[in-house]
JSON list of C-alpha atoms in Angstrom, two decimals:
[
{"chain": "A", "resi": 1, "resn": "MET", "atom": "CA", "xyz": [19.89, 1.90, -77.25]},
{"chain": "A", "resi": 2, "resn": "LYS", "atom": "CA", "xyz": [20.83, 0.82, -80.78]},
{"chain": "A", "resi": 3, "resn": "ARG", "atom": "CA", "xyz": [18.51, 1.02, -83.77]},
{"chain": "A", "resi": 4, "resn": "ILE", "atom": "CA", "xyz": [18.23, -2.30, -85.62]},
{"chain": "A", "resi": 5, "resn": "LEU", "atom": "CA", "xyz": [16.52, -2.42, -89.02]},
{"chain": "A", "resi": 6, "resn": "LEU", "atom": "CA", "xyz": [14.91, -5.78, -89.88]},
{"chain": "A", "resi": 7, "resn": "ILE", "atom": "CA", "xyz": [14.28, -6.27, -93.61]},
{"chain": "A", "resi": 8, "resn": "GLU", "atom": "CA", "xyz": [12.18, -9.40, -93.93]},
{"chain": "A", "resi": 9, "resn": "ASP", "atom": "CA", "xyz": [8.91, -10.27, -95.68]},
{"chain": "A", "resi": 10, "resn": "ASP", "atom": "CA", "xyz": [7.99, -13.04, -93.20]},
{"chain": "A", "resi": 11, "resn": "ALA", "atom": "CA", "xyz": [5.83, -11.13, -90.74]},
{"chain": "A", "resi": 12, "resn": "ALA", "atom": "CA", "xyz": [5.85, -13.93, -88.17]},
{"chain": "A", "resi": 13, "resn": "LEU", "atom": "CA", "xyz": [9.66, -14.06, -88.16]},
{"chain": "A", "resi": 14, "resn": "VAL", "atom": "CA", "xyz": [9.85, -10.28, -87.85]},
{"chain": "A", "resi": 15, "resn": "ASP", "atom": "CA", "xyz": [7.55, -10.40, -84.81]},
{"chain": "A", "resi": 16, "resn": "VAL", "atom": "CA", "xyz": [9.74, -13.02, -83.12]},
{"chain": "A", "resi": 17, "resn": "LEU", "atom": "CA", "xyz": [12.97, -11.17, -83.87]},
{"chain": "A", "resi": 18, "resn": "SER", "atom": "CA", "xyz": [11.52, -7.81, -82.87]},
{"chain": "A", "resi": 19, "resn": "LEU", "atom": "CA", "xyz": [10.52, -9.17, -79.46]},
{"chain": "A", "resi": 20, "resn": "ALA", "atom": "CA", "xyz": [13.99, -10.67, -78.92]},
{"chain": "A", "resi": 21, "resn": "PHE", "atom": "CA", "xyz": [15.85, -7.51, -79.88]},
{"chain": "A", "resi": 22, "resn": "GLU", "atom": "CA", "xyz": [13.54, -5.24, -77.91]},
{"chain": "A", "resi": 23, "resn": "ASP", "atom": "CA", "xyz": [13.97, -7.47, -74.85]},
{"chain": "A", "resi": 24, "resn": "ALA", "atom": "CA", "xyz": [17.74, -7.05, -75.33]},
{"chain": "A", "resi": 25, "resn": "GLY", "atom": "CA", "xyz": [17.35, -3.27, -75.17]},
{"chain": "A", "resi": 26, "resn": "HIS", "atom": "CA", "xyz": [17.42, -2.38, -78.87]},
{"chain": "A", "resi": 27, "resn": "ALA", "atom": "CA", "xyz": [14.97, -0.27, -80.87]},
{"chain": "A", "resi": 28, "resn": "VAL", "atom": "CA", "xyz": [13.60, -2.16, -83.86]},
{"chain": "A", "resi": 29, "resn": "LEU", "atom": "CA", "xyz": [12.73, -0.69, -87.26]},
{"chain": "A", "resi": 30, "resn": "ARG", "atom": "CA", "xyz": [10.93, -2.78, -89.88]},
{"chain": "A", "resi": 31, "resn": "ALA", "atom": "CA", "xyz": [10.88, -2.99, -93.67]},
{"chain": "A", "resi": 32, "resn": "HIS", "atom": "CA", "xyz": [8.90, -5.54, -95.69]},
{"chain": "A", "resi": 33, "resn": "ASP", "atom": "CA", "xyz": [11.10, -5.64, -98.81]},
{"chain": "A", "resi": 34, "resn": "GLY", "atom": "CA", "xyz": [14.49, -4.53, -100.12]},
{"chain": "A", "resi": 35, "resn": "LEU", "atom": "CA", "xyz": [13.46, -1.22, -101.63]},
{"chain": "A", "resi": 36, "resn": "ASP", "atom": "CA", "xyz": [11.52, -0.25, -98.52]},
{"chain": "A", "resi": 37, "resn": "GLY", "atom": "CA", "xyz": [14.58, -1.24, -96.49]},
{"chain": "A", "resi": 38, "resn": "LEU", "atom": "CA", "xyz": [16.87, 0.91, -98.62]},
{"chain": "A", "resi": 39, "resn": "ARG", "atom": "CA", "xyz": [14.60, 3.92, -98.05]},
{"chain": "A", "resi": 40, "resn": "ARG", "atom": "CA", "xyz": [14.52, 3.26, -94.29]},
{"chain": "A", "resi": 41, "resn": "ILE", "atom": "CA", "xyz": [18.32, 3.09, -94.17]},
{"chain": "A", "resi": 42, "resn": "GLU", "atom": "CA", "xyz": [18.66, 6.42, -95.95]},
{"chain": "A", "resi": 43, "resn": "ARG", "atom": "CA", "xyz": [15.95, 8.08, -93.85]},
{"chain": "A", "resi": 44, "resn": "ASP", "atom": "CA", "xyz": [16.39, 6.57, -90.38]},
{"chain": "A", "resi": 45, "resn": "VAL", "atom": "CA", "xyz": [20.15, 5.79, -90.34]},
{"chain": "A", "resi": 46, "resn": "PRO", "atom": "CA", "xyz": [20.04, 2.56, -88.28]},
{"chain": "A", "resi": 47, "resn": "ASP", "atom": "CA", "xyz": [23.06, 1.30, -86.34]},
{"chain": "A", "resi": 48, "resn": "LEU", "atom": "CA", "xyz": [22.82, -2.13, -87.96]},
{"chain": "A", "resi": 49, "resn": "VAL", "atom": "CA", "xyz": [20.80, -3.86, -90.69]},
{"chain": "A", "resi": 50, "resn": "ILE", "atom": "CA", "xyz": [19.53, -7.45, -90.76]},
{"chain": "A", "resi": 51, "resn": "SER", "atom": "CA", "xyz": [18.24, -8.42, -94.19]},
{"chain": "A", "resi": 52, "resn": "ASP", "atom": "CA", "xyz": [16.93, -11.61, -95.71]},
{"chain": "A", "resi": 53, "resn": "VAL", "atom": "CA", "xyz": [18.64, -12.53, -98.98]},
{"chain": "A", "resi": 54, "resn": "ASN", "atom": "CA", "xyz": [15.47, -13.58, -100.81]},
{"chain": "A", "resi": 55, "resn": "MET", "atom": "CA", "xyz": [13.59, -10.28, -100.74]},
{"chain": "A", "resi": 56, "resn": "PRO", "atom": "CA", "xyz": [10.90, -8.92, -103.10]},
{"chain": "A", "resi": 57, "resn": "ARG", "atom": "CA", "xyz": [11.85, -6.05, -105.43]},
{"chain": "A", "resi": 58, "resn": "LEU", "atom": "CA", "xyz": [15.45, -5.81, -104.16]},
{"chain": "A", "resi": 59, "resn": "ASP", "atom": "CA", "xyz": [17.28, -8.86, -102.81]},
{"chain": "A", "resi": 60, "resn": "GLY", "atom": "CA", "xyz": [19.76, -8.79, -99.93]},
{"chain": "A", "resi": 61, "resn": "PHE", "atom": "CA", "xyz": [22.81, -9.12, -102.17]},
{"chain": "A", "resi": 62, "resn": "SER", "atom": "CA", "xyz": [21.72, -6.18, -104.32]},
{"chain": "A", "resi": 63, "resn": "LEU", "atom": "CA", "xyz": [20.98, -4.16, -101.19]},
{"chain": "A", "resi": 64, "resn": "CYS", "atom": "CA", "xyz": [24.55, -4.75, -99.98]},
{"chain": "A", "resi": 65, "resn": "ARG", "atom": "CA", "xyz": [25.96, -3.75, -103.34]},
{"chain": "A", "resi": 66, "resn": "ARG", "atom": "CA", "xyz": [23.97, -0.52, -103.51]},
{"chain": "A", "resi": 67, "resn": "LEU", "atom": "CA", "xyz": [24.90, 0.52, -99.99]},
{"chain": "A", "resi": 68, "resn": "ARG", "atom": "CA", "xyz": [28.62, -0.15, -100.42]},
{"chain": "A", "resi": 69, "resn": "GLU", "atom": "CA", "xyz": [28.71, 1.56, -103.80]},
{"chain": "A", "resi": 70, "resn": "ALA", "atom": "CA", "xyz": [27.16, 4.59, -102.07]},
{"chain": "A", "resi": 71, "resn": "LYS", "atom": "CA", "xyz": [29.94, 4.40, -99.40]},
{"chain": "A", "resi": 72, "resn": "ASN", "atom": "CA", "xyz": [27.39, 3.52, -96.73]},
{"chain": "A", "resi": 73, "resn": "LEU", "atom": "CA", "xyz": [29.23, 1.28, -94.23]},
{"chain": "A", "resi": 74, "resn": "VAL", "atom": "CA", "xyz": [26.35, 0.41, -91.91]},
{"chain": "A", "resi": 75, "resn": "PRO", "atom": "CA", "xyz": [26.98, -3.14, -90.58]},
{"chain": "A", "resi": 76, "resn": "ILE", "atom": "CA", "xyz": [24.88, -5.69, -92.48]},
{"chain": "A", "resi": 77, "resn": "VAL", "atom": "CA", "xyz": [23.92, -9.22, -91.40]},
{"chain": "A", "resi": 78, "resn": "LEU", "atom": "CA", "xyz": [22.36, -11.37, -94.14]},
{"chain": "A", "resi": 79, "resn": "LEU", "atom": "CA", "xyz": [19.83, -14.12, -93.49]},
{"chain": "A", "resi": 80, "resn": "THR", "atom": "CA", "xyz": [19.87, -16.93, -96.04]},
{"chain": "A", "resi": 81, "resn": "SER", "atom": "CA", "xyz": [18.01, -20.22, -96.34]},
{"chain": "A", "resi": 82, "resn": "ARG", "atom": "CA", "xyz": [20.65, -21.61, -98.70]},
{"chain": "A", "resi": 83, "resn": "ASP", "atom": "CA", "xyz": [23.60, -23.08, -96.81]},
{"chain": "A", "resi": 84, "resn": "ALA", "atom": "CA", "xyz": [25.95, -22.98, -99.78]},
{"chain": "A", "resi": 85, "resn": "GLU", "atom": "CA", "xyz": [29.48, -21.65, -99.54]},
{"chain": "A", "resi": 86, "resn": "ILE", "atom": "CA", "xyz": [29.02, -19.67, -102.77]},
{"chain": "A", "resi": 87, "resn": "ASP", "atom": "CA", "xyz": [26.09, -17.78, -101.21]},
{"chain": "A", "resi": 88, "resn": "GLN", "atom": "CA", "xyz": [28.08, -17.00, -98.10]},
{"chain": "A", "resi": 89, "resn": "ALA", "atom": "CA", "xyz": [31.12, -15.89, -100.09]},
{"chain": "A", "resi": 90, "resn": "LEU", "atom": "CA", "xyz": [29.00, -13.77, -102.44]},
{"chain": "A", "resi": 91, "resn": "GLY", "atom": "CA", "xyz": [27.40, -11.95, -99.53]},
{"chain": "A", "resi": 92, "resn": "LEU", "atom": "CA", "xyz": [30.81, -11.11, -98.08]},
{"chain": "A", "resi": 93, "resn": "GLU", "atom": "CA", "xyz": [32.18, -10.14, -101.49]},
{"chain": "A", "resi": 94, "resn": "LEU", "atom": "CA", "xyz": [29.37, -7.61, -101.83]},
{"chain": "A", "resi": 95, "resn": "GLY", "atom": "CA", "xyz": [30.11, -6.05, -98.45]},
{"chain": "A", "resi": 96, "resn": "ALA", "atom": "CA", "xyz": [28.05, -7.88, -95.83]},
{"chain": "A", "resi": 97, "resn": "ASP", "atom": "CA", "xyz": [29.66, -8.08, -92.40]},
{"chain": "A", "resi": 98, "resn": "ASP", "atom": "CA", "xyz": [28.14, -11.40, -91.43]},
{"chain": "A", "resi": 99, "resn": "TYR", "atom": "CA", "xyz": [25.56, -14.00, -92.45]},
{"chain": "A", "resi": 100, "resn": "VAL", "atom": "CA", "xyz": [23.27, -16.41, -90.60]},
{"chain": "A", "resi": 101, "resn": "VAL", "atom": "CA", "xyz": [21.78, -19.51, -92.21]},
{"chain": "A", "resi": 102, "resn": "LYS", "atom": "CA", "xyz": [18.10, -20.35, -91.72]},
{"chain": "A", "resi": 103, "resn": "PRO", "atom": "CA", "xyz": [16.80, -21.98, -89.63]},
{"chain": "A", "resi": 104, "resn": "PHE", "atom": "CA", "xyz": [18.78, -20.25, -86.92]},
{"chain": "A", "resi": 105, "resn": "SER", "atom": "CA", "xyz": [18.67, -19.67, -83.20]},
{"chain": "A", "resi": 106, "resn": "THR", "atom": "CA", "xyz": [17.47, -16.20, -82.25]},
{"chain": "A", "resi": 107, "resn": "ARG", "atom": "CA", "xyz": [20.07, -16.32, -79.51]},
{"chain": "A", "resi": 108, "resn": "VAL", "atom": "CA", "xyz": [22.85, -16.88, -82.07]},
{"chain": "A", "resi": 109, "resn": "LEU", "atom": "CA", "xyz": [21.63, -14.02, -84.26]},
{"chain": "A", "resi": 110, "resn": "LEU", "atom": "CA", "xyz": [21.46, -11.70, -81.25]},
{"chain": "A", "resi": 111, "resn": "ALA", "atom": "CA", "xyz": [25.01, -12.69, -80.27]},
{"chain": "A", "resi": 112, "resn": "ARG", "atom": "CA", "xyz": [26.29, -11.95, -83.78]},
{"chain": "A", "resi": 113, "resn": "VAL", "atom": "CA", "xyz": [24.58, -8.56, -83.81]},
{"chain": "A", "resi": 114, "resn": "ASN", "atom": "CA", "xyz": [25.84, -7.64, -80.35]},
{"chain": "A", "resi": 115, "resn": "ALA", "atom": "CA", "xyz": [29.38, -8.60, -81.38]},
{"chain": "A", "resi": 116, "resn": "LEU", "atom": "CA", "xyz": [29.25, -6.23, -84.36]},
{"chain": "A", "resi": 117, "resn": "LEU", "atom": "CA", "xyz": [27.79, -3.41, -82.27]},
{"chain": "A", "resi": 118, "resn": "ARG", "atom": "CA", "xyz": [30.33, -4.01, -79.51]},
{"chain": "A", "resi": 119, "resn": "ARG", "atom": "CA", "xyz": [33.23, -3.74, -81.94]},
{"chain": "A", "resi": 120, "resn": "GLN", "atom": "CA", "xyz": [31.92, -0.38, -83.10]},
{"chain": "A", "resi": 121, "resn": "GLU", "atom": "CA", "xyz": [31.63, 0.89, -79.55]},
{"chain": "A", "resi": 122, "resn": "ILE", "atom": "CA", "xyz": [35.11, -0.31, -78.66]},
{"chain": "A", "resi": 123, "resn": "ARG", "atom": "CA", "xyz": [36.54, 1.53, -81.64]},
{"chain": "A", "resi": 124, "resn": "ALA", "atom": "CA", "xyz": [34.68, 4.72, -80.75]},
{"chain": "A", "resi": 125, "resn": "GLY", "atom": "CA", "xyz": [35.46, 4.67, -77.03]},
{"chain": "A", "resi": 126, "resn": "SER", "atom": "CA", "xyz": [38.89, 3.10, -76.73]},
{"chain": "A", "resi": 127, "resn": "PRO", "atom": "CA", "xyz": [41.67, 5.29, -75.24]},
{"chain": "A", "resi": 128, "resn": "ASN", "atom": "CA", "xyz": [43.79, 4.16, -78.18]},
{"chain": "A", "resi": 129, "resn": "ALA", "atom": "CA", "xyz": [41.14, 4.92, -80.76]},
{"chain": "A", "resi": 130, "resn": "ARG", "atom": "CA", "xyz": [42.92, 8.01, -82.06]},
{"chain": "A", "resi": 131, "resn": "ARG", "atom": "CA", "xyz": [46.10, 6.09, -82.72]},
{"chain": "A", "resi": 132, "resn": "VAL", "atom": "CA", "xyz": [46.66, 5.87, -86.47]},
{"chain": "A", "resi": 133, "resn": "VAL", "atom": "CA", "xyz": [48.36, 2.72, -87.68]},
{"chain": "A", "resi": 134, "resn": "ALA", "atom": "CA", "xyz": [50.83, 3.62, -90.43]},
{"chain": "A", "resi": 135, "resn": "VAL", "atom": "CA", "xyz": [52.67, 0.83, -92.21]},
{"chain": "A", "resi": 136, "resn": "GLY", "atom": "CA", "xyz": [54.44, 1.94, -95.33]},
{"chain": "A", "resi": 137, "resn": "ALA", "atom": "CA", "xyz": [51.84, 3.32, -97.72]},
{"chain": "A", "resi": 138, "resn": "LEU", "atom": "CA", "xyz": [48.93, 2.10, -95.59]},
{"chain": "A", "resi": 139, "resn": "ASP", "atom": "CA", "xyz": [47.21, 4.32, -93.00]},
{"chain": "A", "resi": 140, "resn": "LEU", "atom": "CA", "xyz": [44.47, 3.04, -90.70]},
{"chain": "A", "resi": 141, "resn": "ASP", "atom": "CA", "xyz": [42.36, 5.25, -88.43]},
{"chain": "A", "resi": 142, "resn": "PRO", "atom": "CA", "xyz": [40.62, 2.98, -85.89]},
{"chain": "A", "resi": 143, "resn": "GLU", "atom": "CA", "xyz": [38.41, 5.76, -84.55]},
{"chain": "A", "resi": 144, "resn": "ARG", "atom": "CA", "xyz": [36.90, 6.60, -87.91]},
{"chain": "A", "resi": 145, "resn": "LEU", "atom": "CA", "xyz": [37.27, 3.11, -89.38]},
{"chain": "A", "resi": 146, "resn": "GLU", "atom": "CA", "xyz": [39.04, 4.70, -92.33]},
{"chain": "A", "resi": 147, "resn": "ALA", "atom": "CA", "xyz": [41.75, 3.09, -94.42]},
{"chain": "A", "resi": 148, "resn": "ARG", "atom": "CA", "xyz": [44.00, 4.77, -97.00]},
{"chain": "A", "resi": 149, "resn": "TYR", "atom": "CA", "xyz": [46.66, 3.42, -99.31]},
{"chain": "A", "resi": 150, "resn": "ARG", "atom": "CA", "xyz": [49.06, 5.88, -100.90]},
{"chain": "A", "resi": 151, "resn": "GLY", "atom": "CA", "xyz": [46.69, 8.57, -99.67]},
{"chain": "A", "resi": 152, "resn": "ALA", "atom": "CA", "xyz": [43.68, 7.14, -101.53]},
{"chain": "A", "resi": 153, "resn": "PRO", "atom": "CA", "xyz": [40.68, 5.99, -99.45]},
{"chain": "A", "resi": 154, "resn": "ILE", "atom": "CA", "xyz": [39.78, 2.29, -99.31]},
{"chain": "A", "resi": 155, "resn": "THR", "atom": "CA", "xyz": [36.11, 1.55, -98.70]},
{"chain": "A", "resi": 156, "resn": "VAL", "atom": "CA", "xyz": [36.08, -1.24, -96.10]},
{"chain": "A", "resi": 157, "resn": "THR", "atom": "CA", "xyz": [33.51, -2.90, -93.89]},
{"chain": "A", "resi": 158, "resn": "LEU", "atom": "CA", "xyz": [34.06, -3.22, -90.15]},
{"chain": "A", "resi": 159, "resn": "THR", "atom": "CA", "xyz": [35.22, -6.83, -90.53]},
{"chain": "A", "resi": 160, "resn": "GLU", "atom": "CA", "xyz": [37.60, -5.96, -93.36]},
{"chain": "A", "resi": 161, "resn": "PHE", "atom": "CA", "xyz": [39.06, -3.10, -91.35]},
{"chain": "A", "resi": 162, "resn": "ARG", "atom": "CA", "xyz": [39.76, -5.34, -88.36]},
{"chain": "A", "resi": 163, "resn": "LEU", "atom": "CA", "xyz": [41.40, -7.99, -90.52]},
{"chain": "A", "resi": 164, "resn": "LEU", "atom": "CA", "xyz": [43.55, -5.43, -92.33]},
{"chain": "A", "resi": 165, "resn": "GLU", "atom": "CA", "xyz": [44.52, -3.82, -89.03]},
{"chain": "A", "resi": 166, "resn": "ALA", "atom": "CA", "xyz": [45.49, -7.19, -87.52]},
{"chain": "A", "resi": 167, "resn": "LEU", "atom": "CA", "xyz": [47.80, -7.98, -90.42]},
{"chain": "A", "resi": 168, "resn": "ALA", "atom": "CA", "xyz": [49.33, -4.54, -90.96]},
{"chain": "A", "resi": 169, "resn": "ALA", "atom": "CA", "xyz": [49.97, -3.83, -87.27]},
{"chain": "A", "resi": 170, "resn": "ARG", "atom": "CA", "xyz": [52.26, -6.88, -87.07]},
{"chain": "A", "resi": 171, "resn": "PRO", "atom": "CA", "xyz": [54.33, -7.02, -90.27]},
{"chain": "A", "resi": 172, "resn": "GLY", "atom": "CA", "xyz": [55.95, -10.37, -90.88]},
{"chain": "A", "resi": 173, "resn": "VAL", "atom": "CA", "xyz": [53.78, -12.25, -88.36]},
{"chain": "A", "resi": 174, "resn": "VAL", "atom": "CA", "xyz": [51.92, -15.22, -89.85]},
{"chain": "A", "resi": 175, "resn": "PHE", "atom": "CA", "xyz": [48.26, -15.45, -88.79]},
{"chain": "A", "resi": 176, "resn": "SER", "atom": "CA", "xyz": [46.27, -18.64, -89.20]},
{"chain": "A", "resi": 177, "resn": "ARG", "atom": "CA", "xyz": [42.80, -18.39, -90.71]},
{"chain": "A", "resi": 178, "resn": "ASP", "atom": "CA", "xyz": [41.30, -19.26, -87.32]},
{"chain": "A", "resi": 179, "resn": "ARG", "atom": "CA", "xyz": [43.18, -16.43, -85.62]},
{"chain": "A", "resi": 180, "resn": "LEU", "atom": "CA", "xyz": [42.30, -13.89, -88.30]},
{"chain": "A", "resi": 181, "resn": "LEU", "atom": "CA", "xyz": [38.65, -14.89, -88.13]},
{"chain": "A", "resi": 182, "resn": "ASP", "atom": "CA", "xyz": [38.71, -14.44, -84.36]},
{"chain": "A", "resi": 183, "resn": "LEU", "atom": "CA", "xyz": [40.35, -11.00, -84.65]},
{"chain": "A", "resi": 184, "resn": "ALA", "atom": "CA", "xyz": [38.08, -9.85, -87.46]},
{"chain": "A", "resi": 185, "resn": "ARG", "atom": "CA", "xyz": [34.77, -10.98, -86.00]},
{"chain": "A", "resi": 186, "resn": "GLY", "atom": "CA", "xyz": [35.36, -10.92, -82.25]},
{"chain": "A", "resi": 187, "resn": "ASP", "atom": "CA", "xyz": [32.85, -13.61, -81.31]},
{"chain": "A", "resi": 188, "resn": "ASP", "atom": "CA", "xyz": [32.82, -17.36, -80.77]},
{"chain": "A", "resi": 189, "resn": "SER", "atom": "CA", "xyz": [30.39, -18.22, -83.56]},
{"chain": "A", "resi": 190, "resn": "THR", "atom": "CA", "xyz": [31.18, -21.21, -85.74]},
{"chain": "A", "resi": 191, "resn": "VAL", "atom": "CA", "xyz": [31.78, -20.38, -89.39]},
{"chain": "A", "resi": 192, "resn": "ASP", "atom": "CA", "xyz": [33.92, -21.80, -92.17]},
{"chain": "A", "resi": 193, "resn": "VAL", "atom": "CA", "xyz": [37.46, -20.45, -91.69]},
{"chain": "A", "resi": 194, "resn": "ARG", "atom": "CA", "xyz": [37.83, -20.43, -95.47]},
{"chain": "A", "resi": 195, "resn": "LEU", "atom": "CA", "xyz": [35.69, -17.30, -95.46]},
{"chain": "A", "resi": 196, "resn": "VAL", "atom": "CA", "xyz": [38.91, -15.54, -94.45]},
{"chain": "A", "resi": 197, "resn": "ASP", "atom": "CA", "xyz": [40.05, -16.17, -98.02]},
{"chain": "A", "resi": 198, "resn": "THR", "atom": "CA", "xyz": [37.05, -14.19, -99.22]},
{"chain": "A", "resi": 199, "resn": "TYR", "atom": "CA", "xyz": [37.89, -11.27, -96.93]},
{"chain": "A", "resi": 200, "resn": "VAL", "atom": "CA", "xyz": [41.52, -11.28, -98.05]},
{"chain": "A", "resi": 201, "resn": "ARG", "atom": "CA", "xyz": [40.63, -11.56, -101.73]},
{"chain": "A", "resi": 202, "resn": "ARG", "atom": "CA", "xyz": [38.26, -8.61, -101.39]},
{"chain": "A", "resi": 203, "resn": "LEU", "atom": "CA", "xyz": [40.88, -6.48, -99.60]},
{"chain": "A", "resi": 204, "resn": "ARG", "atom": "CA", "xyz": [43.51, -7.28, -102.21]},
{"chain": "A", "resi": 205, "resn": "ARG", "atom": "CA", "xyz": [41.17, -6.31, -105.01]},
{"chain": "A", "resi": 206, "resn": "LYS", "atom": "CA", "xyz": [40.30, -2.98, -103.39]},
{"chain": "A", "resi": 207, "resn": "ILE", "atom": "CA", "xyz": [43.94, -2.03, -102.79]},
{"chain": "A", "resi": 208, "resn": "GLU", "atom": "CA", "xyz": [45.03, -3.25, -106.23]},
{"chain": "A", "resi": 209, "resn": "ALA", "atom": "CA", "xyz": [42.50, -0.81, -107.69]},
{"chain": "A", "resi": 210, "resn": "ILE", "atom": "CA", "xyz": [44.73, 1.90, -106.19]},
{"chain": "A", "resi": 211, "resn": "ASP", "atom": "CA", "xyz": [48.09, 0.19, -106.75]},
{"chain": "A", "resi": 212, "resn": "PRO", "atom": "CA", "xyz": [48.06, -2.67, -109.32]},
{"chain": "A", "resi": 213, "resn": "ALA", "atom": "CA", "xyz": [51.48, -3.79, -108.00]},
{"chain": "A", "resi": 214, "resn": "PHE", "atom": "CA", "xyz": [50.20, -4.26, -104.44]},
{"chain": "A", "resi": 215, "resn": "GLU", "atom": "CA", "xyz": [51.40, -7.54, -102.93]},
{"chain": "A", "resi": 216, "resn": "ARG", "atom": "CA", "xyz": [51.78, -6.85, -99.21]},
{"chain": "A", "resi": 217, "resn": "ILE", "atom": "CA", "xyz": [49.17, -9.40, -98.11]},
{"chain": "A", "resi": 218, "resn": "GLU", "atom": "CA", "xyz": [51.05, -12.64, -98.60]},
{"chain": "A", "resi": 219, "resn": "THR", "atom": "CA", "xyz": [49.60, -16.14, -98.57]},
{"chain": "A", "resi": 220, "resn": "VAL", "atom": "CA", "xyz": [51.74, -18.52, -96.50]},
{"chain": "A", "resi": 221, "resn": "ILE", "atom": "CA", "xyz": [50.86, -21.96, -97.85]},
{"chain": "A", "resi": 222, "resn": "GLY", "atom": "CA", "xyz": [49.60, -24.28, -95.15]},
{"chain": "A", "resi": 223, "resn": "ALA", "atom": "CA", "xyz": [49.77, -21.57, -92.47]},
{"chain": "A", "resi": 224, "resn": "GLY", "atom": "CA", "xyz": [47.66, -18.51, -93.30]},
{"chain": "A", "resi": 225, "resn": "TYR", "atom": "CA", "xyz": [48.48, -14.91, -94.17]},
{"chain": "A", "resi": 226, "resn": "ARG", "atom": "CA", "xyz": [50.93, -12.17, -93.24]},
{"chain": "A", "resi": 227, "resn": "TRP", "atom": "CA", "xyz": [51.70, -8.56, -94.10]},
{"chain": "A", "resi": 228, "resn": "ARG", "atom": "CA", "xyz": [55.02, -8.56, -95.93]},
{"chain": "A", "resi": 229, "resn": "GLU", "atom": "CA", "xyz": [57.66, -6.33, -94.41]},
{"chain": "A", "resi": 230, "resn": "PRO", "atom": "CA", "xyz": [59.33, -3.75, -96.69]},
{"chain": "A", "resi": 231, "resn": "GLY", "atom": "CA", "xyz": [62.08, -5.37, -98.67]},
{"chain": "A", "resi": 232, "resn": "ALA", "atom": "CA", "xyz": [60.82, -8.87, -97.93]}
]
């Protein structure tokens, strides 16, 4: 049984979502605003957080920022009523793992959540989980979801880790945005493939903070992205 924290000030929506998640076998925790949600995360350590963006006292974007700055990598799904690409990109830039636009199907939200939880379980229980991917200066530990570049830790979300692993494990191979999105998210939900650009931009920025000369993630115009082989 996984513990899901719902941070939402619409009591009717919380009741509907709680029933759906409990029917699916999850334990549901509730918080009525962002600050209350932040306290529940620190106290109750949920397996996943679902938060509305437009929250009293502390909005969903600020919640993401605070958690990631504190190195808390709990998976976060944002709910937003504004179907604008800038909102979606901003949520991912700040460290959210996924977003769902209102109005949404409870079934779709449950599928997104289960996909995130399933990826965590696969990483923890896979026979290959202890295999460390080492490509040049990059080290990836799939079991611990830890990434290091030149020995320095990179704070990554689950989605970022999967995307980085997909690229680095196959140097020189060009991945389309569709393929990277499939590898990074692991579900069949329909989202804008251009969000891959946001994930890549965020990864580049994090690694460049360690090595300003970093340029291993290469954009292949009209095709996608690849991890440049040494000497390429």
